[in-house]
XYZ file of C-alpha atoms in Angstrom:
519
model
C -88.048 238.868 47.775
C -90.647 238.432 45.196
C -94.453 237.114 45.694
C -93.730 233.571 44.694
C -91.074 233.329 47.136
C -92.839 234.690 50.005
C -95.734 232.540 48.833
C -93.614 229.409 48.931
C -92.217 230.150 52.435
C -95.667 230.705 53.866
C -97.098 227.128 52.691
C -93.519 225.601 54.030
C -94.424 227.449 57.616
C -98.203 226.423 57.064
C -96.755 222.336 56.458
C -94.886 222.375 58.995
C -97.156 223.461 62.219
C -100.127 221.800 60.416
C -99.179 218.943 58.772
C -101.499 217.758 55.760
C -104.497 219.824 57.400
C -103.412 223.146 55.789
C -104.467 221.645 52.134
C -108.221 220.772 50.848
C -109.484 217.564 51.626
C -108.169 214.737 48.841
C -111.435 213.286 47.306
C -112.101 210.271 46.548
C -112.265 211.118 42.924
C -108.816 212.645 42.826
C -107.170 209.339 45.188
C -108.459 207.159 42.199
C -107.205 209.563 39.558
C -103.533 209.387 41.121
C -103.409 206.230 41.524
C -104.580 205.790 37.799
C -101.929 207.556 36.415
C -99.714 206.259 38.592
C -100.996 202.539 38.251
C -97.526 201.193 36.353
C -95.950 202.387 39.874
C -98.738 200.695 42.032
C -98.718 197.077 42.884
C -101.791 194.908 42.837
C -102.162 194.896 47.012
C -102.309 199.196 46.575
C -105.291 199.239 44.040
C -107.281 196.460 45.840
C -106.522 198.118 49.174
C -108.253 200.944 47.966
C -110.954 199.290 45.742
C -111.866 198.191 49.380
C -111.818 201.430 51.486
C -113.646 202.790 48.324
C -110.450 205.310 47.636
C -110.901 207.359 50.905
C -107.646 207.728 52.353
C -106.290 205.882 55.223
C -103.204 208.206 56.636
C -102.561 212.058 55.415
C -105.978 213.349 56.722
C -106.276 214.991 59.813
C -109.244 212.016 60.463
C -106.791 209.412 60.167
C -103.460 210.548 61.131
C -104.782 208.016 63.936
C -103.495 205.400 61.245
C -100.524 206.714 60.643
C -99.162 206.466 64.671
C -100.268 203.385 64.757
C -98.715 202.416 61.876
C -95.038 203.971 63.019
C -95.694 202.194 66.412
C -95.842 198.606 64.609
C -92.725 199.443 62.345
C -90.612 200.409 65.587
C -91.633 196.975 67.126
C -89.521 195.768 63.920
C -86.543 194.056 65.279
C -88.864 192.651 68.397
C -90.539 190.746 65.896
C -87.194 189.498 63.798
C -87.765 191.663 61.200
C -84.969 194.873 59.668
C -86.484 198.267 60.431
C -83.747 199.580 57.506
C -86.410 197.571 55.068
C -89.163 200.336 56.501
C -89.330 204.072 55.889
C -89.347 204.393 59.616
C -87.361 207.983 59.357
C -89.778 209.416 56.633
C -93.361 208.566 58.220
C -91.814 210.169 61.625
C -90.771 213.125 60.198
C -94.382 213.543 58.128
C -95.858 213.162 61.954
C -93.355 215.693 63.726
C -93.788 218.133 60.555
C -90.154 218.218 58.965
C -91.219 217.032 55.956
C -93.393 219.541 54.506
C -96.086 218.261 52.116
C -96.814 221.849 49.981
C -99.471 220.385 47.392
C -102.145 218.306 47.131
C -99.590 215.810 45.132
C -97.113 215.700 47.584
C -100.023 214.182 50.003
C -101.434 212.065 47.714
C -97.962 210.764 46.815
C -97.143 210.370 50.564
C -100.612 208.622 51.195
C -99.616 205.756 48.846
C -96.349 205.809 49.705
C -97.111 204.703 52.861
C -100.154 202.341 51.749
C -96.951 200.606 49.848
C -95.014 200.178 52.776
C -97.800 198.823 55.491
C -98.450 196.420 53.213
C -94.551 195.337 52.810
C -94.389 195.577 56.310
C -97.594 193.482 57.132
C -96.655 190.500 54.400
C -93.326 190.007 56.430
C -95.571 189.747 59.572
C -97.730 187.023 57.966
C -95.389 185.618 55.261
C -91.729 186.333 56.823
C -89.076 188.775 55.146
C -87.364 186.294 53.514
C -87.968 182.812 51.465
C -85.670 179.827 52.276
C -82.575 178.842 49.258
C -83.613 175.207 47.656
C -81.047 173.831 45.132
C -84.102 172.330 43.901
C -87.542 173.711 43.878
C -90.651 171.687 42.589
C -92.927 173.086 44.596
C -92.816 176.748 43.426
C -94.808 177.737 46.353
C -95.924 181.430 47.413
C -97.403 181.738 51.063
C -100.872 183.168 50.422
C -103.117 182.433 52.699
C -103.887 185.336 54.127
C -105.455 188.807 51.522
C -103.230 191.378 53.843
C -103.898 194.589 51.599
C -108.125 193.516 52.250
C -107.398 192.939 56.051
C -105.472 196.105 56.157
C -108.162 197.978 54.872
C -110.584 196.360 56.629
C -108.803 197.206 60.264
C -108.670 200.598 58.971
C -112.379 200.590 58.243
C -113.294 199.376 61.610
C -110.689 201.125 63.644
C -109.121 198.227 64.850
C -105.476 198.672 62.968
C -103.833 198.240 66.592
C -105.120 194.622 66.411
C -103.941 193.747 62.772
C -100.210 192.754 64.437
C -102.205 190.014 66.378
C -104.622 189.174 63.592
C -100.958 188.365 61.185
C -99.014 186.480 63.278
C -99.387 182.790 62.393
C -100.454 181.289 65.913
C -97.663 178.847 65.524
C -95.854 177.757 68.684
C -92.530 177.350 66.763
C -92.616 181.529 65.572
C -94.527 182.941 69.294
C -91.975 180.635 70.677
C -89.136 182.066 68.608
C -90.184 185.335 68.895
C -90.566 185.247 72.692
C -86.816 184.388 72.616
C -85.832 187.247 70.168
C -88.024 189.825 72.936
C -85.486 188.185 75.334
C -81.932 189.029 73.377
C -83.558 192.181 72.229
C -83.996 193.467 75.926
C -80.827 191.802 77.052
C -78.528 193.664 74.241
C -80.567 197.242 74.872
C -79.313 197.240 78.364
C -76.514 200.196 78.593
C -74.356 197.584 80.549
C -74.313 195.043 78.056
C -71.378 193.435 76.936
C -70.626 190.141 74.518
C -69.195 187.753 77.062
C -66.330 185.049 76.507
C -66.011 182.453 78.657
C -62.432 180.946 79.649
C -62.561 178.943 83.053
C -64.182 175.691 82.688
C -65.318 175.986 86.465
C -69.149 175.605 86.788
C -69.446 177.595 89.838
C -71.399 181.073 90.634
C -67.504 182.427 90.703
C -67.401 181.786 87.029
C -68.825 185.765 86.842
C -68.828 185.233 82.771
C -71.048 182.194 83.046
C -73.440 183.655 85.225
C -73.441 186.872 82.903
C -74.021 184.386 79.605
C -76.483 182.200 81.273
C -78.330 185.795 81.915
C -78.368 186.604 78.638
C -78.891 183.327 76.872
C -82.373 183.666 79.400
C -81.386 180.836 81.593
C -80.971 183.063 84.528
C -83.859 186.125 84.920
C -81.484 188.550 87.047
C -78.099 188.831 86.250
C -76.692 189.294 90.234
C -78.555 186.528 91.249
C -77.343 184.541 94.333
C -77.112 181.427 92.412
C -75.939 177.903 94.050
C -73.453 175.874 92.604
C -75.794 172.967 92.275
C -78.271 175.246 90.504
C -75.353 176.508 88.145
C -74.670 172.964 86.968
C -78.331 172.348 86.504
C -78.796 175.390 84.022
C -75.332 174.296 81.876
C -76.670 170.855 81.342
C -79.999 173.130 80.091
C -77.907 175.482 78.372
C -76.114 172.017 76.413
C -79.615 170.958 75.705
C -80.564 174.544 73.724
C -77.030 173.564 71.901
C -77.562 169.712 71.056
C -74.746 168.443 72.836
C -73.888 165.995 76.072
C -76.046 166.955 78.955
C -73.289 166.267 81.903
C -73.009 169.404 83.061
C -69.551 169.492 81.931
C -67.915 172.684 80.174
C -65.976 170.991 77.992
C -64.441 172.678 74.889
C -68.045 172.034 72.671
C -70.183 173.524 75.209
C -67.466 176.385 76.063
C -67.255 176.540 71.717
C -70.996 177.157 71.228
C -71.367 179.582 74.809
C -68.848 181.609 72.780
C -70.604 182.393 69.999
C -71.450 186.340 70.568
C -75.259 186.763 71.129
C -75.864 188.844 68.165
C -75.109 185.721 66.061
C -77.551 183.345 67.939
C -80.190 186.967 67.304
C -79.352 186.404 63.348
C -80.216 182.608 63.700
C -82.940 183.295 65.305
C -84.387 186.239 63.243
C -83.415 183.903 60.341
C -85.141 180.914 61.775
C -88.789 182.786 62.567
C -89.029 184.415 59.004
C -88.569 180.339 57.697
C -91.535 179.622 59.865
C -93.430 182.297 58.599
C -92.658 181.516 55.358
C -94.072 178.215 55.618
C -97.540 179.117 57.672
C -99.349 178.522 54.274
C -98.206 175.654 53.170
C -98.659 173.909 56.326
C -102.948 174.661 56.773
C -104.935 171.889 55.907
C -102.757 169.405 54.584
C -99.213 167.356 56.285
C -95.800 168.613 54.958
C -93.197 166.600 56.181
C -90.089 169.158 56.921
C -86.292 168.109 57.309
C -83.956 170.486 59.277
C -80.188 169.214 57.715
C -78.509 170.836 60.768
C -80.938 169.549 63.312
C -80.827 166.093 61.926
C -84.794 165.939 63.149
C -88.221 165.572 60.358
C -91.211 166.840 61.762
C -94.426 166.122 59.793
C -96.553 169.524 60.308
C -100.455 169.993 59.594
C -102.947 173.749 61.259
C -100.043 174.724 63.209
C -99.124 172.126 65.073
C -96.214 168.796 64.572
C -98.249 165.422 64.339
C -95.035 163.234 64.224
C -91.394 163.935 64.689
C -88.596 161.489 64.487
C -84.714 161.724 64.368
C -83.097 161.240 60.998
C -79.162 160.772 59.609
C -78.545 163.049 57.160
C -75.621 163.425 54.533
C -71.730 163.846 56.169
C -70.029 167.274 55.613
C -68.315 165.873 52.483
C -71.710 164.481 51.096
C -74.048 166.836 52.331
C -77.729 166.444 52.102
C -79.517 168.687 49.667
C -81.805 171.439 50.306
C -85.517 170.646 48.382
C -88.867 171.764 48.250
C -90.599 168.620 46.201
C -93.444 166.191 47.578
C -93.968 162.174 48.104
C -95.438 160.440 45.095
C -95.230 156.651 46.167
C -93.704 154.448 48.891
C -91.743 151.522 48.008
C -91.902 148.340 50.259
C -89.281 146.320 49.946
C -87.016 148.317 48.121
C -83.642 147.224 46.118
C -81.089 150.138 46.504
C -79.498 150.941 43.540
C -75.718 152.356 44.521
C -74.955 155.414 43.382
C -71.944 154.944 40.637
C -69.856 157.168 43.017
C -69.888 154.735 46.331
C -70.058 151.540 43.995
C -66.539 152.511 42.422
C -64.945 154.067 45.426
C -66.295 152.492 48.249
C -67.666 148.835 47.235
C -64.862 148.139 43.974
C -62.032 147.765 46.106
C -63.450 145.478 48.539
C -64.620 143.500 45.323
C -61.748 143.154 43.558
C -60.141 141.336 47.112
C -62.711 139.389 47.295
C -66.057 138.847 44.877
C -67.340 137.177 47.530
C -68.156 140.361 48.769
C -71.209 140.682 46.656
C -72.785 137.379 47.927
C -71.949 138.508 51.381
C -73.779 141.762 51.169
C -76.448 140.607 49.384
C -75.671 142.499 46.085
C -77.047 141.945 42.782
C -74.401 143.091 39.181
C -76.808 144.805 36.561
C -75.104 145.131 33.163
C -76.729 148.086 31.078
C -79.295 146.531 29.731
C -80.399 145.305 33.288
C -79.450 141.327 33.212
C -78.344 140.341 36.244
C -74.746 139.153 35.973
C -72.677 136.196 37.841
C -70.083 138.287 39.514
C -67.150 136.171 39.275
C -67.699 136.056 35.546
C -66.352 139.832 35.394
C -63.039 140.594 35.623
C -63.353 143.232 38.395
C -59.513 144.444 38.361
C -60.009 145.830 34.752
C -62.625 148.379 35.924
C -62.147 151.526 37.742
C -63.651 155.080 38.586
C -63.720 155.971 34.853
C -64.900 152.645 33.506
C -67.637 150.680 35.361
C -70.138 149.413 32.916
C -72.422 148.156 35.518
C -75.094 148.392 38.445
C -74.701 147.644 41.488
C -77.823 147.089 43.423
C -78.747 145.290 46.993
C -81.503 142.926 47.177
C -84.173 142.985 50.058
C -83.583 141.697 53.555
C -82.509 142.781 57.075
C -79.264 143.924 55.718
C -80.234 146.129 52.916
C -78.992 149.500 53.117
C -82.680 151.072 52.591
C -84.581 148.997 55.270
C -88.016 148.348 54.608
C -89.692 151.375 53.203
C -88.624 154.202 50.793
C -90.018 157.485 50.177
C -89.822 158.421 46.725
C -89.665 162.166 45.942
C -88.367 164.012 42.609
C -85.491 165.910 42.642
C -82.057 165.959 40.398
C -80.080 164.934 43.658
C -81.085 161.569 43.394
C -82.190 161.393 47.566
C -84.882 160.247 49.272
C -86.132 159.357 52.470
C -86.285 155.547 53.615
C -85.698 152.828 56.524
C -82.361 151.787 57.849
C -80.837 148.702 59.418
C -78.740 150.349 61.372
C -81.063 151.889 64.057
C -78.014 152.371 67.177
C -77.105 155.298 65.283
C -80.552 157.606 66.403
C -78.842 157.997 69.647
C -76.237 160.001 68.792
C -76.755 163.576 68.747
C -74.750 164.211 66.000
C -76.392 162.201 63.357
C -74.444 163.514 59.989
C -73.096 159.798 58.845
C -74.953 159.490 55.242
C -73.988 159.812 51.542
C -76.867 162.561 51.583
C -80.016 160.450 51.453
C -82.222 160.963 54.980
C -82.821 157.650 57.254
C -85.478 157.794 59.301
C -86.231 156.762 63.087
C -89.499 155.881 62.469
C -90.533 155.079 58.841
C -93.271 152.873 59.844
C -95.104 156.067 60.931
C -94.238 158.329 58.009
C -95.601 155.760 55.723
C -98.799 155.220 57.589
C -99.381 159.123 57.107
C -98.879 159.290 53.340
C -100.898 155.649 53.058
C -103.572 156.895 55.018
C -106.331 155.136 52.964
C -104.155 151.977 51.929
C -102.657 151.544 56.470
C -103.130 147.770 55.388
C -99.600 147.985 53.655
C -97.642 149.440 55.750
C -99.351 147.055 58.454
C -98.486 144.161 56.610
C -94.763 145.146 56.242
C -94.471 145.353 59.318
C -95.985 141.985 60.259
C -93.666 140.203 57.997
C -90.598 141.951 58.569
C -87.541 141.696 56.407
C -87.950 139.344 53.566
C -84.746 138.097 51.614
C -85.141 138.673 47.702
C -88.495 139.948 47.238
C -89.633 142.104 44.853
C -90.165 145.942 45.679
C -93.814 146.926 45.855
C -94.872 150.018 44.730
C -97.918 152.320 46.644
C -99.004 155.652 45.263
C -99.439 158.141 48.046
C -103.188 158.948 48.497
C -101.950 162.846 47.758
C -98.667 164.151 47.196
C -97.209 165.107 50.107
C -94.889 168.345 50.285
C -91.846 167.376 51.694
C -89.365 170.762 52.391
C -85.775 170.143 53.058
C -84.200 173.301 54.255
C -81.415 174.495 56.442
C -82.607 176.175 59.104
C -80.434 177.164 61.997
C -82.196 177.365 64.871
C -85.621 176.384 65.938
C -88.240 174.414 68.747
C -88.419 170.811 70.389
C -91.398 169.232 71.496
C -91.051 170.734 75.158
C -91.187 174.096 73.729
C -87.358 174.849 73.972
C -85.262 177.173 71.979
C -82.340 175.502 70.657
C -80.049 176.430 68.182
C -78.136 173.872 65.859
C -74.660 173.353 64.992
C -73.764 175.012 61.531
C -72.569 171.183 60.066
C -72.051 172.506 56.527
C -70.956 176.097 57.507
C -73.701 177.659 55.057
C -74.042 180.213 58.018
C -70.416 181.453 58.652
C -71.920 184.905 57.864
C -73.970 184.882 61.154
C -70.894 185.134 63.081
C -69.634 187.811 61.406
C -70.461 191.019 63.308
């Protein structure tokens, strides 16, 4: 065995008992010249971590290997906090602690230092800003959360020795992710047990016999102790809470929905959930200092959100499963009082032509105006409706104001190519239904009145006036800039928080999610 070998063998020996400690301190001098050369390789949250810990190191030094458990301590609390510890190197900072990865130069430490600067600062964004951004067909907004400088605070808790506390300092104090999360802690402890098992339910019996009922109503969180001595009264009481969490008919009943959605294996309501926290995350930012009205599709439900807390929430209708409503990020330029609603070409020729051509009547009746193209209002029994169809109808169809028209009082006007919008509706029995998926796509709101007071803050007068003269027959739509332009995000989010501060998770009305069943 030559020199070099034996030389090589020592320094492997010397890595491996003493870590980085065997090599000469890394100088400040030499961290800034690596991470000059290596600067096409560093992102901008490296360099201005260590612009602000004035290029000492912060983890391959004996003096702050400190950092480095503290570090691997946060990453393993990964899936507790809805995030992937795959996206970590969880394997490769643990084996740099325990010694199996031998670092034999003063490059391999300096390249493991950054190397794990890169990663606490991945891992720390998905803290703050979530892992993952929600899918808009349309995206005005272009927004980046950025609210928080996480490579300064991270170098800044490292400064101070108070990295333990940086977890705390990230999470957004917003009751919808603690709440979330606090549910995720739940499943996560539930599915480590070593007597765990995915649970199907067949007996429809709501009794403490029911032994997979019990076991689900365990797991779901409903019931703390899994062999508890639970009445039959009680038992009833937690499946009408258990229906609540799932949106359906509180009777207590385990009918085939309820028995459906108790079904679905837990590790696909931990995916909704996982999914649903990183959303909130995501939208932390946006949401400080200013009101972003947010539509969940599958929940049917617009909350209006401003510092971490919902300042009006309302039920909504949103598009059927054959004409879904779109997922946007855009933001409300004007309201319209009084407006006319223009039918889209697609319901005029399928839905209203055939009643038309029975009867023209129909367009008296419903309070309908016929626009030719250069926007003259037309008599309607001077066309001859039988000659037009799907592929040829060379007019507008709109509906007047009044108490019957199709877009109530008040419409929200937002840009997008989908041609939706928020607004009013006559037809106000439908809010009590929770399954509220009825409309061509466009979103009706519960309580519009509200809504537009918020984006008319400094013009309430309007709205107030609408109000106190109600539907008026043929007048002309009025058109109110909002005060600012209000984000509004439309997203499909499948599970999330009610006022009370319960989980619940939402049915999958457009099966976007079929991949959270999967296993």
């Amino acid at each position: 065995m030559n020199n070099y070998c034996r030389y090589k063998i020592i320094l492997i020996i010397i890595g491996c008992v003493c870590g980085t400690a065997a090599f000469p301190q890394i100088t400040r001098e030499r961290l800034l010249q690596f991470i000059s050369e290596e600067k096409n390789n560093s992102n901008s949250g490296t360099i201005d971590f260590y612009t602000r810990l004035n290029y000492n190191t912060a983890w391959i030094q004996s003096n702050n290997l400190y950092n480095r458990d503290i570090f691997l301590n946060s990453l393993k609390s990964s899936a507790v906090l809805g995030l992937v510890a795959s996206d970590y190197p969880i394997k490769y900072i643990d084996s740099l602690n325990k010694g199996s990865v031998p670092l034999l130069n003063r490059n391999d430490s300096l390249d493991a230092e950054v190397r794990i600067t890169g990663a606490a600062i991945h891992f720390y964004k998905d803290v703050a800003y979530g892992n993952i951004k929600p899918f808009f067909g349309y995206n005005e907004l272009k927004y980046m959360p950025d609210c928080r400088n996480v490579p300064i605070l991270l170098a800044d808790f490292i400064a101070t020795g108070k990295l333990r506390l940086l977890l705390t300092e990230l999470s957004p104090p917003f009751p919808e992710i603690i709440l979330l999360e606090q549910k995720i802690n739940w499943f996560y402890t539930v599915m480590a047990d070593s007597n765990f098992h995915e649970v199907i339910i067949k007996s429809a019996q709501v009794t403490r016999n029911n032994k997979p009922l019990v076991s689900k109503l365990h797991q779901l969180g409903l019931i703390i102790f899994p062999d508890f001595k639970i009445s039959d009264s009680l038992m009833k009481v937690k499946v009408k809470e258990v229906q609540r969490q799932f949106n359906l008919l509180t009777d207590g009943v385990l009918r085939h929905t309820t028995l459906q959605e108790l079904n679905i294996p837990l590790s696909a309501r931990m995916k909704q959930l996982r999914l649903s926290v990183n959303y909130y995350r995501w939208l932390y930012c946006l949401i400080q200092n200013q009101s972003v009205i947010v539509v969940n599709i599958p929940a049917a439900y617009l909350k209006v959100y401003q510092d971490n807390k919902a300042i009006l929430e309302m039920r909504i209708i949103v598009g059927k499963q054959s004409t879904p409503t779109p997922t946007l990020a855009s933001s409300v330029r004007e309201v319209i009082l009084y407006p006319y609603w223009h039918v889209p070409d697609s319901i005029a020729t399928k839905e209203l032509l055939p009643a038309i051509k029975r009867n023209p009547g129909y367009i008296d009746a419903g309070n309908y105006q016929v626009l030719n193209p250069s926007g003259k209002i037309m008599n309607p029994y001077s066309i001859d409706w039988h000659a037009l169809s799907t592929s040829y109808f060379p007019y507008i169809i709109r509906q007047s104001t009044g108490c019957d028209n199709a877009l109530g009082l008040l419409k929200l006007n937002f840009y997008s190519p989908f041609g939706v919008y928020l607004h009013d509706t006559p037809k106000k029995s439908l809010f009590g239904l929770n399954r509220r998926y009825f409309s061509h796509g466009c979103m009706r709101m519960e309580k519009p009145m509200e809504l537009g007071h918020l984006v008319l803050k400094n013009n309430m007068k309007a709205i107030d006036t609408l109000e106190q003269k109600g539907c008026l027959r043929n007048r002309a739509p009025i058109t109110v800039r909002a005060d600012e332009n209000m984000p509004v995000i439309v997203w499909y989010n499948p599970a999330g928080v009610d006022s009370t501060g319960r989980v619940l998770f939402y049915e999958d009305v457009y099966r976007k999610f079929d991949w959270l069943k999967r296993k």
